[in-house]
PDB file of C-alpha atoms in Angstrom:
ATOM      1  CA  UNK A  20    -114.252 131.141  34.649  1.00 44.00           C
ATOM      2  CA  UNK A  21    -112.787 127.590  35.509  1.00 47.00           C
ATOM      3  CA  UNK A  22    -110.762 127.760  32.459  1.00 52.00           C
ATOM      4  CA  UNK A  23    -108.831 131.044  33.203  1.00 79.00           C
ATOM      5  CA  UNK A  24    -105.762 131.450  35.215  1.00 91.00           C
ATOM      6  CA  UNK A  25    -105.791 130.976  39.046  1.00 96.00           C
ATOM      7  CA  UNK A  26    -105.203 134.751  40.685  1.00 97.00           C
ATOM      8  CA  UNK A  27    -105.699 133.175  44.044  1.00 98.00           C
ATOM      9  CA  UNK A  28    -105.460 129.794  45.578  1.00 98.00           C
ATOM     10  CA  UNK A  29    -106.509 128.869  49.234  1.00 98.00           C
ATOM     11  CA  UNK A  30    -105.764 125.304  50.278  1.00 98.00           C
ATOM     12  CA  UNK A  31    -106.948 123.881  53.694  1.00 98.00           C
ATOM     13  CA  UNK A  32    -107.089 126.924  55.599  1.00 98.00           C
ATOM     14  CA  UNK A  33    -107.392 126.247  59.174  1.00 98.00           C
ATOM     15  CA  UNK A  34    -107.811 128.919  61.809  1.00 98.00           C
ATOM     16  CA  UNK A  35    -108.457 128.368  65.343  1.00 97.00           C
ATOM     17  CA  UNK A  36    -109.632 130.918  68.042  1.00 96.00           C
ATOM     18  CA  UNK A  37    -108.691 128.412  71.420  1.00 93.00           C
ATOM     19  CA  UNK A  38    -110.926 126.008  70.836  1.00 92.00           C
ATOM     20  CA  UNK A  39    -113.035 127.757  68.447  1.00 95.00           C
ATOM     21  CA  UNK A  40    -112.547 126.708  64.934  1.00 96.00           C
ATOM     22  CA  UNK A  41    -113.166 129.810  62.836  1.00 97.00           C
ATOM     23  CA  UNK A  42    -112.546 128.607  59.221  1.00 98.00           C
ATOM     24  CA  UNK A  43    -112.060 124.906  58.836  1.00 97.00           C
ATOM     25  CA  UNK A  44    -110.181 122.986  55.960  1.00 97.00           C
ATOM     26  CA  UNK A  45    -111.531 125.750  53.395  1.00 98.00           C
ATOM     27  CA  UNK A  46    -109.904 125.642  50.161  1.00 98.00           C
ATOM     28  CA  UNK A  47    -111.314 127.326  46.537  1.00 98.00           C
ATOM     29  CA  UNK A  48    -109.539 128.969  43.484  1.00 97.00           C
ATOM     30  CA  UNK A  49    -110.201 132.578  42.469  1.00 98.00           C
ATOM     31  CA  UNK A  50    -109.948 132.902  38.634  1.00 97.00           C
ATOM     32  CA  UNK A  51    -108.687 136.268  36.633  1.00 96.00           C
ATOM     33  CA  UNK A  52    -110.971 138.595  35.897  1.00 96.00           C
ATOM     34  CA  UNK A  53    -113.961 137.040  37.775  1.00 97.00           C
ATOM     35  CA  UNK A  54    -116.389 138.460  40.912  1.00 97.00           C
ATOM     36  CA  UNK A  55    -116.411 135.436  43.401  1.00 98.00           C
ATOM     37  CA  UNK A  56    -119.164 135.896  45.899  1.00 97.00           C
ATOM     38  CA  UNK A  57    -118.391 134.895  49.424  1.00 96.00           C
ATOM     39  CA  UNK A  58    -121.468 134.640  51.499  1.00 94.00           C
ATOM     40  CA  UNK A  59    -123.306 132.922  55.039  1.00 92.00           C
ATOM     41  CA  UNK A  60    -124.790 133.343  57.816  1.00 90.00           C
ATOM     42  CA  UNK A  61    -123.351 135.368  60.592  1.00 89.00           C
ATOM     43  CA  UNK A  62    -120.431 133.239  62.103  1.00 90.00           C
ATOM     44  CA  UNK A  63    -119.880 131.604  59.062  1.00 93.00           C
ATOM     45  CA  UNK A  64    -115.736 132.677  59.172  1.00 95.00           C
ATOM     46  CA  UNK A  65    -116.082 134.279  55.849  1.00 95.00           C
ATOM     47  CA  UNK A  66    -114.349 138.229  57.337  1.00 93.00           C
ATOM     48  CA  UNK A  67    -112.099 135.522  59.268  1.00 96.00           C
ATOM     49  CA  UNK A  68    -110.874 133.936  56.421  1.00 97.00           C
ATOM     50  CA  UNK A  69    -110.306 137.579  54.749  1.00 95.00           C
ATOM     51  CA  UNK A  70    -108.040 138.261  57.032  1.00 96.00           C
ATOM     52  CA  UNK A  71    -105.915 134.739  56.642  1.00 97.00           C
ATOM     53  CA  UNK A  72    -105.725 136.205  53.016  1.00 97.00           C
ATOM     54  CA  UNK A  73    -104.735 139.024  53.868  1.00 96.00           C
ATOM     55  CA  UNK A  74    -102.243 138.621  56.627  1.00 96.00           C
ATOM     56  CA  UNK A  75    -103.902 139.842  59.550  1.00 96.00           C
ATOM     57  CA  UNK A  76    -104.253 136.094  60.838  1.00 97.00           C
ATOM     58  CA  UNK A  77    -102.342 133.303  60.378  1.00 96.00           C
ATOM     59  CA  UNK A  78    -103.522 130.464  59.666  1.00 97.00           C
ATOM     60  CA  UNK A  79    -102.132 126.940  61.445  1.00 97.00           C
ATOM     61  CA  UNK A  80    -102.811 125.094  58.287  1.00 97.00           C
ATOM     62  CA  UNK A  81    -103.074 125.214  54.966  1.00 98.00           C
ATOM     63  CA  UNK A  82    -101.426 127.788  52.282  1.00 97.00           C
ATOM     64  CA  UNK A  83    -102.641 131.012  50.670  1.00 98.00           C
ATOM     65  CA  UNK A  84    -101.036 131.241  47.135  1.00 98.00           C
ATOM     66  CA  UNK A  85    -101.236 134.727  45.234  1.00 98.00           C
ATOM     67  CA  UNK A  86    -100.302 134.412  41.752  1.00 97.00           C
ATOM     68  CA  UNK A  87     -98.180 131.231  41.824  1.00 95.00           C
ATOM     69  CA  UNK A  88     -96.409 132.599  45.138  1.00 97.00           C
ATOM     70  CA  UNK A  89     -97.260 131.337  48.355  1.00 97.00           C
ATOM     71  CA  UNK A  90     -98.440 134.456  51.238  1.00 98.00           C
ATOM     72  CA  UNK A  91     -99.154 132.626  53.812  1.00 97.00           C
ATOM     73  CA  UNK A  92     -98.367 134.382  57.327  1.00 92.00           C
ATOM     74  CA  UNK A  93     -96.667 137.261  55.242  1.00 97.00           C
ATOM     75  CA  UNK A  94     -97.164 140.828  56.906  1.00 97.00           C
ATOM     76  CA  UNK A  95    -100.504 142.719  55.881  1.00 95.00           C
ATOM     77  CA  UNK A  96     -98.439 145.798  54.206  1.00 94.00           C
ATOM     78  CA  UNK A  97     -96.144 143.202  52.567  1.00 96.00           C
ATOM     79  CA  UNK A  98     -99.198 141.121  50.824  1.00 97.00           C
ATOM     80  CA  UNK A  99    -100.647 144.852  49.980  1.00 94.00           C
ATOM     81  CA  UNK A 100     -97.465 145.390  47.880  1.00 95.00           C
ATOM     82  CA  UNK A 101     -97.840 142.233  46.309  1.00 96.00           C
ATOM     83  CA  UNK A 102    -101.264 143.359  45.148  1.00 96.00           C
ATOM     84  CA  UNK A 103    -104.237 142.425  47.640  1.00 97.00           C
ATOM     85  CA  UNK A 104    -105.889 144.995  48.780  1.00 94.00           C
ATOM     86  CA  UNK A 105    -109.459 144.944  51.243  1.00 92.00           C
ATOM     87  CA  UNK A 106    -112.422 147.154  52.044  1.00 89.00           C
ATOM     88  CA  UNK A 107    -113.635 146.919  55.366  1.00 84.00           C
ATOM     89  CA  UNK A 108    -116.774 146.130  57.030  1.00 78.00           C
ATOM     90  CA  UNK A 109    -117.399 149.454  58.701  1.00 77.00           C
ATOM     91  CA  UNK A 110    -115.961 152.391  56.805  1.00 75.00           C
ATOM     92  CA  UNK A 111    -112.703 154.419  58.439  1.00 73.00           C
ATOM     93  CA  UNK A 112    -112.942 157.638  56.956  1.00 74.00           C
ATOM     94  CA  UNK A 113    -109.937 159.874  57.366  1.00 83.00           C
ATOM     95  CA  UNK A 114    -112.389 162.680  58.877  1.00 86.00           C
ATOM     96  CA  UNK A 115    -109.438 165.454  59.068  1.00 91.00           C
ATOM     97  CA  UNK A 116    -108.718 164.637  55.506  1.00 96.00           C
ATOM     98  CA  UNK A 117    -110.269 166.191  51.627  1.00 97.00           C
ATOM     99  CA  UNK A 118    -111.706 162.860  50.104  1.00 97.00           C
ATOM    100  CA  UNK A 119    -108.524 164.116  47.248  1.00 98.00           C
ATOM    101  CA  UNK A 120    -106.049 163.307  49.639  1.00 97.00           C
ATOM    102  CA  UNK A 121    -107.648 160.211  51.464  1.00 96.00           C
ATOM    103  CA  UNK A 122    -107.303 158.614  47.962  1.00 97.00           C
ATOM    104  CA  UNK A 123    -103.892 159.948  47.527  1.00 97.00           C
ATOM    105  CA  UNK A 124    -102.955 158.118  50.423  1.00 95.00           C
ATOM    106  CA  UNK A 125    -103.290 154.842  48.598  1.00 94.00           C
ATOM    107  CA  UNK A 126    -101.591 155.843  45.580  1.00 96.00           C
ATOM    108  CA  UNK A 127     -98.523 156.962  47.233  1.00 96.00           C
ATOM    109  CA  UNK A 128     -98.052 153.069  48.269  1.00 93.00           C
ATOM    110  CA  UNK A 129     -96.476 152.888  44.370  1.00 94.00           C
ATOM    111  CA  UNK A 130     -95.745 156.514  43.386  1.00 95.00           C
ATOM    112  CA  UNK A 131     -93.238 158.386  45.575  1.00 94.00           C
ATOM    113  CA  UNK A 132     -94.102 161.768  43.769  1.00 97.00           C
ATOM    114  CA  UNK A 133     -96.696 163.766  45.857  1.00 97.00           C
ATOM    115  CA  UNK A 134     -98.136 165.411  42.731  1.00 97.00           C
ATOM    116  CA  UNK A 135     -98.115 162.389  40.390  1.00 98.00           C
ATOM    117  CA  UNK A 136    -100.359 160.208  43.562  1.00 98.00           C
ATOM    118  CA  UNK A 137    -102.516 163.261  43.442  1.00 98.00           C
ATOM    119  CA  UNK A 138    -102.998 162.909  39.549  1.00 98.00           C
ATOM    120  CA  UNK A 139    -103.717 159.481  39.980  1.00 98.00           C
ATOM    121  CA  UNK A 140    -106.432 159.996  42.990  1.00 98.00           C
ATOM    122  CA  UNK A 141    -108.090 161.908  40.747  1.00 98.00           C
ATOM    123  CA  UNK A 142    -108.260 160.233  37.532  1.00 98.00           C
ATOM    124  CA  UNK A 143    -109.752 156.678  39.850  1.00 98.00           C
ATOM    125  CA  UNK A 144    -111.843 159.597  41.846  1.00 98.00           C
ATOM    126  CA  UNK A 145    -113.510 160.629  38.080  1.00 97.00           C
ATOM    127  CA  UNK A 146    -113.150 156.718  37.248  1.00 97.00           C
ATOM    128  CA  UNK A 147    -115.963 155.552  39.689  1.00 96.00           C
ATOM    129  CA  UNK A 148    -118.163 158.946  39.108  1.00 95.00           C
ATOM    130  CA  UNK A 149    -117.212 161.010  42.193  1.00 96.00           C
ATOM    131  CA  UNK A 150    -118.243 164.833  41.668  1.00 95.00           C
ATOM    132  CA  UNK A 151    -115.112 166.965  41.454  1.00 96.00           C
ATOM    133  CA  UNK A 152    -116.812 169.615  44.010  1.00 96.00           C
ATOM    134  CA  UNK A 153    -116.476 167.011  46.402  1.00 96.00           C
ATOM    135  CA  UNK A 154    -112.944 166.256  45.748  1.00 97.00           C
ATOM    136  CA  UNK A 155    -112.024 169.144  48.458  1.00 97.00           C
ATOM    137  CA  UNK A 156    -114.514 168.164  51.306  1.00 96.00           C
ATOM    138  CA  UNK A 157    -113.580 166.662  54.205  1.00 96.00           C
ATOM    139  CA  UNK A 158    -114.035 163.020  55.495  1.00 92.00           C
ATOM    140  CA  UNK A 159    -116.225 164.034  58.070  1.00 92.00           C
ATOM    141  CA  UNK A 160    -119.253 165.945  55.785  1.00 95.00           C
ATOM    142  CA  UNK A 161    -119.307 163.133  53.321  1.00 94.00           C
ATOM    143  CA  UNK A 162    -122.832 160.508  53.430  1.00 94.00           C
ATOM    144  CA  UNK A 163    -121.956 157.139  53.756  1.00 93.00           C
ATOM    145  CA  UNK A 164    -122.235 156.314  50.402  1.00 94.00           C
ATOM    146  CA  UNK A 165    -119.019 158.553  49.288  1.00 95.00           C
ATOM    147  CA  UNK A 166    -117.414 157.174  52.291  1.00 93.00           C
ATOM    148  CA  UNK A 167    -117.738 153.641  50.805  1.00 93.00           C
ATOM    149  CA  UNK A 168    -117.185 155.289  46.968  1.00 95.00           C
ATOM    150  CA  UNK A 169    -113.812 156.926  48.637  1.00 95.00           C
ATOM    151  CA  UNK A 170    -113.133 153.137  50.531  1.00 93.00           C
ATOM    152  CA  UNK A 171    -112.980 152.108  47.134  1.00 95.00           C
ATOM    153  CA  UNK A 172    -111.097 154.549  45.562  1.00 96.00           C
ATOM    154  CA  UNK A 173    -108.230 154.388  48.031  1.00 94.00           C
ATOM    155  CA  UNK A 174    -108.142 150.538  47.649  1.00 94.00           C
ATOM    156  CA  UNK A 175    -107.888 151.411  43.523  1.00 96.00           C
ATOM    157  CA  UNK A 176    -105.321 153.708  44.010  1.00 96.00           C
ATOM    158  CA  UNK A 177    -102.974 151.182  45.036  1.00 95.00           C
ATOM    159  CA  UNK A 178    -102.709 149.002  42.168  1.00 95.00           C
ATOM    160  CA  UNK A 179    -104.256 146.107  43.331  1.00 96.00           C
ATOM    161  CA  UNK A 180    -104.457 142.644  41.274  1.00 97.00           C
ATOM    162  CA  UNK A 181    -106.901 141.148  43.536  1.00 98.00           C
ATOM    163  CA  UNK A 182    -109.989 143.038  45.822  1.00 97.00           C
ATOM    164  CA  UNK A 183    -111.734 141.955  48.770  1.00 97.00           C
ATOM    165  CA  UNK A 184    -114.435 143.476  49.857  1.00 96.00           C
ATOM    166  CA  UNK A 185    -116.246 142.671  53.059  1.00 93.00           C
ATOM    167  CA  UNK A 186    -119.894 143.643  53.188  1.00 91.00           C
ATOM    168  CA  UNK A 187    -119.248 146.804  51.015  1.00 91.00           C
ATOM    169  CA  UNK A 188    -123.256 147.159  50.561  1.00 92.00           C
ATOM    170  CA  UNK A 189    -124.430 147.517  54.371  1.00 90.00           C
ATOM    171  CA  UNK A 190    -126.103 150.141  55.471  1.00 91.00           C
ATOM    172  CA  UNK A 191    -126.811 151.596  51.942  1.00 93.00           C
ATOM    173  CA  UNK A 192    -130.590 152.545  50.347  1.00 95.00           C
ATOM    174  CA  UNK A 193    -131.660 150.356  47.658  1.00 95.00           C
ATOM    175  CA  UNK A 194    -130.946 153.344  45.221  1.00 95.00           C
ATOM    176  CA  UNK A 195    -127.304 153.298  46.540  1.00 96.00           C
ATOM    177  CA  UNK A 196    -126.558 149.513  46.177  1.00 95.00           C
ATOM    178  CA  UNK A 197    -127.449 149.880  42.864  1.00 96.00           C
ATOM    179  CA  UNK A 198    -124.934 152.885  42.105  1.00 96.00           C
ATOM    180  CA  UNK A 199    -122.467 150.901  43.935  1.00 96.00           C
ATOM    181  CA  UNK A 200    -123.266 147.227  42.034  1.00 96.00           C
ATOM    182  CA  UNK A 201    -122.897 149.908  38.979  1.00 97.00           C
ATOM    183  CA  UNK A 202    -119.448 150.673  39.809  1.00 97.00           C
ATOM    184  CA  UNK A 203    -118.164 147.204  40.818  1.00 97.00           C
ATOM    185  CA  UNK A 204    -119.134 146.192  37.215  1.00 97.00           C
ATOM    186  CA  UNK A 205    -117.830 149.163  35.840  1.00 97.00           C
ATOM    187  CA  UNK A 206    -114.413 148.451  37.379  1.00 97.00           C
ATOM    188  CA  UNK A 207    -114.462 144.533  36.681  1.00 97.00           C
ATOM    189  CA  UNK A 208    -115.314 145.418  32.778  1.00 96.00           C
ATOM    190  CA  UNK A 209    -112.675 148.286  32.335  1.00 96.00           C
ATOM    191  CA  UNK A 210    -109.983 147.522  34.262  1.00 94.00           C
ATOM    192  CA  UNK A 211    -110.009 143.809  34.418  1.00 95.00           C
ATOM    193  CA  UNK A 212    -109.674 144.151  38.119  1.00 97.00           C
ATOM    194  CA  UNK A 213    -110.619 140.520  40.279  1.00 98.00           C
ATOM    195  CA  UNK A 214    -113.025 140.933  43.221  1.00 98.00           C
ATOM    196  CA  UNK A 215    -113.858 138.875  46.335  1.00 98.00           C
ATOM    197  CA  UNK A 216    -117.271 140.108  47.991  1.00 97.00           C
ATOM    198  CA  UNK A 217    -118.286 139.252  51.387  1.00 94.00           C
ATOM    199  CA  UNK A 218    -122.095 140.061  51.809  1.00 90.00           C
ATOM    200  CA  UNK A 219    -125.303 139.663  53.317  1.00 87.00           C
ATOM    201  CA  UNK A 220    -127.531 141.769  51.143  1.00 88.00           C
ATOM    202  CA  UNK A 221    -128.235 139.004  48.503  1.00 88.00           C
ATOM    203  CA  UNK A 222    -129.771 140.532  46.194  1.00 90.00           C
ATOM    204  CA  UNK A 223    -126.197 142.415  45.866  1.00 94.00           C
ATOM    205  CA  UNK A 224    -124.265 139.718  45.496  1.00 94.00           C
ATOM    206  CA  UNK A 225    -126.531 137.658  43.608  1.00 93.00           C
ATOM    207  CA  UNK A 226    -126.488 140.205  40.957  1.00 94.00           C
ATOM    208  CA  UNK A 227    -122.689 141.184  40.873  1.00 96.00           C
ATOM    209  CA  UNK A 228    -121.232 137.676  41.188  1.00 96.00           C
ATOM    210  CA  UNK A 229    -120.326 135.741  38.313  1.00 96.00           C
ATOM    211  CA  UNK A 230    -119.505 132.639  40.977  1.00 96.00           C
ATOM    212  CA  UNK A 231    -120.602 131.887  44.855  1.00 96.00           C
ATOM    213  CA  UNK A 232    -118.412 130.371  47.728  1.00 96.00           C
ATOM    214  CA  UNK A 233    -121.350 129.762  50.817  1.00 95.00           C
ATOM    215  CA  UNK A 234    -119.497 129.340  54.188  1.00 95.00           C
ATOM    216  CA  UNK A 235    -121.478 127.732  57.393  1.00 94.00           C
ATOM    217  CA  UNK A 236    -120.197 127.047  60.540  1.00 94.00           C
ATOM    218  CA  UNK A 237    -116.526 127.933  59.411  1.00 96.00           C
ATOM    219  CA  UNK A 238    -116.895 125.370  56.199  1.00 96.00           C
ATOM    220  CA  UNK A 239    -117.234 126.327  52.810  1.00 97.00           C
ATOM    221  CA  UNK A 240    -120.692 124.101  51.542  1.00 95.00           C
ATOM    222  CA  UNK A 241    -121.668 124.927  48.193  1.00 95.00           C
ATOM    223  CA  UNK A 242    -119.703 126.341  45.166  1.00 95.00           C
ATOM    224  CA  UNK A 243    -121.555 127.533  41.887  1.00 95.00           C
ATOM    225  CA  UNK A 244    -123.178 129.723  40.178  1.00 95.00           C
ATOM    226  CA  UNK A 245    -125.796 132.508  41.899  1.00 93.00           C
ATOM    227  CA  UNK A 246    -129.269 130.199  40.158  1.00 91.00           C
ATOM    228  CA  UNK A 247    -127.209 127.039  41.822  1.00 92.00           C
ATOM    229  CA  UNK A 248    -126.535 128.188  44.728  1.00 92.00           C
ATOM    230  CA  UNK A 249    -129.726 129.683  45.189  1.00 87.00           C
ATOM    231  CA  UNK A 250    -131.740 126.368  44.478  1.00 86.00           C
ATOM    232  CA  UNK A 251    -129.065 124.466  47.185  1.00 88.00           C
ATOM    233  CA  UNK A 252    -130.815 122.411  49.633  1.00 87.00           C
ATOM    234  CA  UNK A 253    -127.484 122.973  51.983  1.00 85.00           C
ATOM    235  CA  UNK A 254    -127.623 126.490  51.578  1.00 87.00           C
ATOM    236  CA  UNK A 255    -131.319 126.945  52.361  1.00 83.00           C
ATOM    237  CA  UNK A 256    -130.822 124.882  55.552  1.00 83.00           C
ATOM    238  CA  UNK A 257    -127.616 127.052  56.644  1.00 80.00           C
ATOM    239  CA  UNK A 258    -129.566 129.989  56.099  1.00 75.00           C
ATOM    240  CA  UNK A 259    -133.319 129.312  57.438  1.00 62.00           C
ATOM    241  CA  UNK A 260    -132.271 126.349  59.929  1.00 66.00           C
ATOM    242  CA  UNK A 261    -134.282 123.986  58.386  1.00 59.00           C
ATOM    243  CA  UNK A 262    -134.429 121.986  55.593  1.00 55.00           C
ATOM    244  CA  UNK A 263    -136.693 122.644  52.908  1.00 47.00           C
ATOM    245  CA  UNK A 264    -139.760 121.229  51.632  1.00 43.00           C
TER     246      UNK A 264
END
């Protein structure tokens, strides 16, 4: 993946909570096309440094550049139009809303017409395998695996270059990790579409990653691939508290 073009570049991101350093001196290159992994313990600054890169903090130091273009500070809906979009750790269903018109919602950030957004809702709603006799139900009467499915689809539906999703797998069955890992793939294979995925399930994001970022203590530790990282002597003493035998 090294060898591809840079979609995202974070240099020496710095972000301080008084004197709480949340994410210190992080920096690491997301390539086209690629799932990058972003795991660590609880604490670790990984949802913190999400939102640096996506304009909900700013950072004091250091530069988030997005296709050549530098973001840094930039307004969340601003860097959204550029192309980054985000999941969220708990879902925020629209519960007064069909899931149809939840995912219209994000297409009408590009497509002014009404109808044409609803079009498009519906071709990413049959994209990632979403019955059409749910299309019409509300947010409300949906299991929390269409709520994620529609999180998704609503991200889709706004053209993004670039998705980050934070800890997209919790609270899911086995069963439905797998249908979700399923789509992930399905999405990075057909539509070329580049992925950051914050997790704890490892298993998850051992198996969807093509590349791992391990954060501990607001510093990233390890970079490599999942059988690297997994072997890492840092990362099994970030994780267990102790180093191994």
């Amino acid at each position: 993946m090294s060898s591809g073009k840079a979609v995202l570049e974070v240099n020496g991101v710095v972000k301080r909570f008084g004197g709480i350093i949340a994410v210190n001196k992080v920096s690491f290159k997301v390539y086209e096309g690629e799932i990058l992994g972003l795991i660590g313990p609880n604490g670790a600054g990984k949802t913190t440094l999400f939102n640096c890169i996506t304009g909900v903090y700013t950072p004091e130091e250091g530069h988030v550049v997005f296709l050549g273009q530098e973001i840094t500070g930039l307004q969340p809906h601003i860097i959204a139009q550029k192309g980054i979009l985000r999941t969220w750790q708990k879902v925020r269903p629209f519960k007064k809303m069909t899931v149809l018109d939840t995912v219209t919602v994000g297409a009408l950030l590009r497509i002014k017409s009404v109808r044409k957004a609803r079009e498009k809702a519906a071709e990413i709603l049959r994209f990632i395998g979403m019955p059409e006799e749910k299309f019409d139900v509300l947010g409300r009467e949906i299991t929390l695996i269409e709520h994620k499915l529609v999180d998704l689809a609503r991200a889709l539906a706004t053209g993004p270059k670039l998705l980050l999703l934070d800890e997209v797998a919790a609270g899911l069955r086995p069963h439905e990790m797998e249908e979700l890992a399923n789509v992930l793939r399905k999405i990075n294979k057909e539509k070329g579409l580049t992925m950051i995925v914050v997790e704890h399930v490892m298993r998850f994001v051992m198996g969807l990653s093509n590349r791992l970022i391990v954060m501990h203590e607001g510093q990233k530790i390890a970079e490599g691939k999942p059988e690297e990282i997994a072997n890492d002597p840092r990362v099994i003493e970030a994780y267990l508290g102790t180093k191994p035998l």
